[in-house]
Coordinates of C-alpha atoms in Angstrom, one line a residue:
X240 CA 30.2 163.8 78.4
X241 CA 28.2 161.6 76.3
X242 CA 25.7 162.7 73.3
X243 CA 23.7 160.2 73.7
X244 CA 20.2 160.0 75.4
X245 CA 19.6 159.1 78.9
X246 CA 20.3 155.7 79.1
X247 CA 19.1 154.0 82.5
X248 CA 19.4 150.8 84.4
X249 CA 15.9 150.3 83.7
X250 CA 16.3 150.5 79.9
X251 CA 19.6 148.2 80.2
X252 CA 17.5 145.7 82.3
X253 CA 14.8 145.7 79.7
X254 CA 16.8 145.6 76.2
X255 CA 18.3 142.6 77.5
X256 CA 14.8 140.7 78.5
X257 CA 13.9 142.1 75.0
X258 CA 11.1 144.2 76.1
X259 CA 12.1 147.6 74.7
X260 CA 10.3 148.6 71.5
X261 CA 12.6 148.7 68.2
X262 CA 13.5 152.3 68.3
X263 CA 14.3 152.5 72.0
X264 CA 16.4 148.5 71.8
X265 CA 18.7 150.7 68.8
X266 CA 19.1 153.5 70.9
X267 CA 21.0 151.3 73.9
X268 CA 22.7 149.7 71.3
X269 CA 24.7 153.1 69.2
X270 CA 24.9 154.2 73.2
X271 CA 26.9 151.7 74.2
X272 CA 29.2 150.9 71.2
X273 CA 29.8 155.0 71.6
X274 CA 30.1 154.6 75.9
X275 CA 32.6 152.3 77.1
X276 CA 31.2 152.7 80.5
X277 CA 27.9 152.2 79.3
X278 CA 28.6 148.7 78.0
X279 CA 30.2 147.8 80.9
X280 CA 27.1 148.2 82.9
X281 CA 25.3 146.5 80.5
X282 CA 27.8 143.5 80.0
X283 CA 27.6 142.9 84.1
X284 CA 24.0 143.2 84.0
X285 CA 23.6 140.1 81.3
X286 CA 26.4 138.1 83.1
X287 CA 24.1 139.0 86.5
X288 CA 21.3 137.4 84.6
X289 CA 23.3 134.4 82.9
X290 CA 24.4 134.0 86.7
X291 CA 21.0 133.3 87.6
X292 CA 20.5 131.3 84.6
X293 CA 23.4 129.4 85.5
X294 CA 22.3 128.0 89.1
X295 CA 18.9 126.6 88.1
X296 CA 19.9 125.6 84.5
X297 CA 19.0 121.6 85.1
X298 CA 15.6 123.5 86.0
X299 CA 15.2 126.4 83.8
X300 CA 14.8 123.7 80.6
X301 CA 12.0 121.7 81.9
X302 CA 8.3 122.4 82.5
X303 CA 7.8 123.8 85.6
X304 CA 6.3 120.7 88.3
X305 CA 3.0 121.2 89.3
X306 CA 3.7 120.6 93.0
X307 CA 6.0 123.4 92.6
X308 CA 3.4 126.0 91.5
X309 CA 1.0 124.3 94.2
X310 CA 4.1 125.2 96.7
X311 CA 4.3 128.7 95.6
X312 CA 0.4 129.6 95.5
X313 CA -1.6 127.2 97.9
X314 CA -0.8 126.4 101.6
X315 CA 2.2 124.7 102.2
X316 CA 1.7 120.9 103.3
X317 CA 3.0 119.9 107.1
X318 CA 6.0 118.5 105.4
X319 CA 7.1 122.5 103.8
X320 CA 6.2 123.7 106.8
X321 CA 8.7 122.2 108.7
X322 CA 11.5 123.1 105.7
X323 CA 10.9 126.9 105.2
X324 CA 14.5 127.4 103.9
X325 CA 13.8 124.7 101.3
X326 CA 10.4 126.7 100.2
X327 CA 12.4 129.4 99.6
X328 CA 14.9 128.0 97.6
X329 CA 12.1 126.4 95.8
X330 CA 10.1 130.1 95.7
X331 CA 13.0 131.9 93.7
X332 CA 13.5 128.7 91.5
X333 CA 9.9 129.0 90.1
X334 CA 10.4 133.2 90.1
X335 CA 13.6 132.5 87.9
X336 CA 11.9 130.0 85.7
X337 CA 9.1 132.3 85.2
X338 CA 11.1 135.0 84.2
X339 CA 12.7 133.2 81.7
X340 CA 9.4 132.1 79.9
X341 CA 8.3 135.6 80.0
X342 CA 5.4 134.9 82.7
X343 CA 4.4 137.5 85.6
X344 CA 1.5 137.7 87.9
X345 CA 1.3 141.1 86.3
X346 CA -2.2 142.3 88.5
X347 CA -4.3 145.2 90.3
X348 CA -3.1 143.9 93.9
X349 CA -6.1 142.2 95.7
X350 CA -8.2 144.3 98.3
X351 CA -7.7 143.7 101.6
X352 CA -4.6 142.7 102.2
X353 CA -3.4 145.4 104.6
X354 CA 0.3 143.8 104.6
X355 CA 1.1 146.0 101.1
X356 CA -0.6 149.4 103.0
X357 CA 1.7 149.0 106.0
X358 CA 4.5 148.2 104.1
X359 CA 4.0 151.3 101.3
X360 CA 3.3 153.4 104.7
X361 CA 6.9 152.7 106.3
X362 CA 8.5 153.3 103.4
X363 CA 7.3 156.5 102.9
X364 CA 6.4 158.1 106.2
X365 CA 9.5 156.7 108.4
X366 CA 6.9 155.6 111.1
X367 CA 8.6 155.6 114.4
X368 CA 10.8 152.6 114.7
X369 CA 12.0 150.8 117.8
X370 CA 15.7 151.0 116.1
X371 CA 16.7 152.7 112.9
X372 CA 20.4 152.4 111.8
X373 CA 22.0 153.3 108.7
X374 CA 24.5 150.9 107.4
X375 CA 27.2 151.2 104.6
X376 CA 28.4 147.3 104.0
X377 CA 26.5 144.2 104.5
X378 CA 28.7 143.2 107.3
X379 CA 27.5 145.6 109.2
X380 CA 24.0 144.7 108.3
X381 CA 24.6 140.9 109.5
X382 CA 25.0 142.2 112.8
X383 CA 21.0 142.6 112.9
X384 CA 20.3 139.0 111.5
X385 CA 19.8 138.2 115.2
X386 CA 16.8 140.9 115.2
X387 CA 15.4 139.4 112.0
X388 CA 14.9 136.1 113.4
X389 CA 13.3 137.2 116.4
X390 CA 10.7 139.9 114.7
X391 CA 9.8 137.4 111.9
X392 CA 10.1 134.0 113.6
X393 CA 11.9 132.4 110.9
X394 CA 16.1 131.5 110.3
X395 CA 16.4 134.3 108.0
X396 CA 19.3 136.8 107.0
X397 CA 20.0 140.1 105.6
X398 CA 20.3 139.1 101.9
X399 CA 22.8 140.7 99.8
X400 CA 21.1 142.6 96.2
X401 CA 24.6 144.1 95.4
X402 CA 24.8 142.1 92.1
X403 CA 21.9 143.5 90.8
X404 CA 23.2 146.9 91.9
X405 CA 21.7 147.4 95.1
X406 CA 23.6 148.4 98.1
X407 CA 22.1 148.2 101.4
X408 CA 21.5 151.8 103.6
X409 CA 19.5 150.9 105.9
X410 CA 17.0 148.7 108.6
X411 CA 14.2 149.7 110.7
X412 CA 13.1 147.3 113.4
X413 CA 9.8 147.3 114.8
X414 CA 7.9 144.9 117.4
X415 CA 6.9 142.8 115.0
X416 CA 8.0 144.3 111.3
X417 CA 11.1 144.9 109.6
X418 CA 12.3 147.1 107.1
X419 CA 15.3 146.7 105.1
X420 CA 16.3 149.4 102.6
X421 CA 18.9 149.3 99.8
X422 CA 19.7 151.9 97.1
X423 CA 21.4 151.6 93.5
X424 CA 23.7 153.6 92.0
X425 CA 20.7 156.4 90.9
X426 CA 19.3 157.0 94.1
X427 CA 16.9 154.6 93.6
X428 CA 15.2 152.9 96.6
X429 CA 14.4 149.3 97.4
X430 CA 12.6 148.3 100.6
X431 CA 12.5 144.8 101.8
X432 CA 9.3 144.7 104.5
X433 CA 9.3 141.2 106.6
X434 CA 6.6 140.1 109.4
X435 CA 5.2 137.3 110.7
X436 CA 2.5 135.7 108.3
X437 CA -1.2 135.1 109.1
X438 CA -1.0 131.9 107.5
X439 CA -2.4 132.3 104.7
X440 CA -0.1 132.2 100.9
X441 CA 0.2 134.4 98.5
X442 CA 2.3 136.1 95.3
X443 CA 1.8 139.1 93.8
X444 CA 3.5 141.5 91.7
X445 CA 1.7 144.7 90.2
X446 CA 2.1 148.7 90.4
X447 CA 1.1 150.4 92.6
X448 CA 1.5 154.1 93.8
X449 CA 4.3 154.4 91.3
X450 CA 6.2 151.6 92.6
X451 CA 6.4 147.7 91.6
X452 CA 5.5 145.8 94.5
X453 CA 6.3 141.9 94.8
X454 CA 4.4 140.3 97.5
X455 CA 5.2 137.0 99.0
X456 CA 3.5 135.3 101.6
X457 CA 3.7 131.9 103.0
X458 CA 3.0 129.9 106.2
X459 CA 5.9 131.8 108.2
X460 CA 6.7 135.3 106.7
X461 CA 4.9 137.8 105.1
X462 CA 7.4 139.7 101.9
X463 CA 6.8 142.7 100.7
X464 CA 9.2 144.4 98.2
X465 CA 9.1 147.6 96.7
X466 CA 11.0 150.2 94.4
X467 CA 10.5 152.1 90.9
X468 CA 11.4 149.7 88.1
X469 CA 10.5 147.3 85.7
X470 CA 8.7 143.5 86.2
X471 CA 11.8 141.9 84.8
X472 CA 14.1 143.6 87.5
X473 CA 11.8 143.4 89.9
X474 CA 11.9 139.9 89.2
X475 CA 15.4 139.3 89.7
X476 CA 15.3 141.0 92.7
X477 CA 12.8 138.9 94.0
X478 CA 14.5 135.6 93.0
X479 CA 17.9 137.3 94.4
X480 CA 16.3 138.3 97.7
X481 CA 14.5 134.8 98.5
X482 CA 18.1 133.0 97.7
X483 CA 19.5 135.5 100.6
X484 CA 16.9 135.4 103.1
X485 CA 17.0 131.6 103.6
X486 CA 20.0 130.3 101.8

């Protein structure tokens, strides 16, 4: 048993985007020179990052494009439309680049937009679903990419989160709604809500009933994505989860 104090993923994720405070960052630090285990986790969780890193480095360097920040907050032109996979790719490029400068739509979520309530409202009340089966591996999962396509509309797949320490449990499949669930290593859970989009486009990430919520909306699927933890993770996640749904 270690003497050290409670040491989460959430603190690991943050000492390394530099956002714990001075006493907290030396804390991690006498932790994991004193837990081997502990260093481990923390080692995998930079590499995860420097993976990342790593696929859009000619990116990451330069300025981010303007059309690329008109991509990921105004309608799509005709031509996106018709490339929805590339808009994704595109989406967790500029959520990567972001991240690295240290930039998040960090906001009270917008009223209105009923998408976030339904989402929140799945997660926590297990509304009555048309199918609801647990999984234990992501092949297993696959087998539902069929239902995906045909709730949402769009060539998507059950994306795999298990580099950043998320292992998928779950799906619920409604009319016209999916749930995906995933859990880490603490019991921690992370819902993926998918649905046709109204059209319209939109990002969003901000708390809200205790959760960071990431909202993504574009001219084909509507994204919501929720679980207790920090911007920066949430983040990653994002960028993770866009690369798997279309890529």
């Amino acid at each position: 048993m270690t003497d050290h104090p409670k040491i989460t993923d959430l603190d690991l994720h943050a000492y390394i985007d530099g956002e714990l405070d001075e006493g907290r960052a030396l804390a991690v630090e006498e932790a994991a020179l004193r837990d081997a285990a502990l260093a481990e986790r923390l080692a995998a969780y930079r590499s995860d990052k420097e993976m990342l890193k790593n696929i859009y480095a000619p990116l990451a360097d330069r300025p981010i494009p303007p059309e690329w920040v008109v991509l990921a907050r105004a309608t799509p032109p005709a031509r996106a439309r018709q490339s929805w996979r590339l808009l994704g790719a595109i989406a967790a490029a500029v959520l990567v680049i972001l991240g690295g400068l240290g930039v998040y739509m960090d906001r009270q979520p917008e009223p209105n937009h009923d998408v976030v309530a339904t989402a929140l409202n799945i997660r926590d009340t297990s509304m009555a679903a048309q199918k609801s089966v647990a999984v234990t591996s992501l092949d297993e999962a696959r087998r539902y990419d069929v239902d995906l396509r045909r709730i949402v509309g769009a060539e998507i797949k059950v994306p795999a989160l298990d580099s950043l320490g998320y292992h998928i449990v779950g799906l619920r499949l409604y009319e016209r709604a999916a749930e995906i669930r995933y859990r880490n290593r603490q019991g921690d859970l992370f819902t993926l809500y998918l649905r046709p989009s109204d059209g319209t486009t939109r990002f969003d990430q901000f708390e809200q009933s205790g959760l960071r919520v990431c909202v993504w909306q574009d001219d084909r699927v509507s994204t919501v994505m929720a679980g207790p933890m920090s911007a920066a993770l949430m983040q990653r996640l994002a960028s993770l989860t866009y690369l798997g749904l279309t890529t």
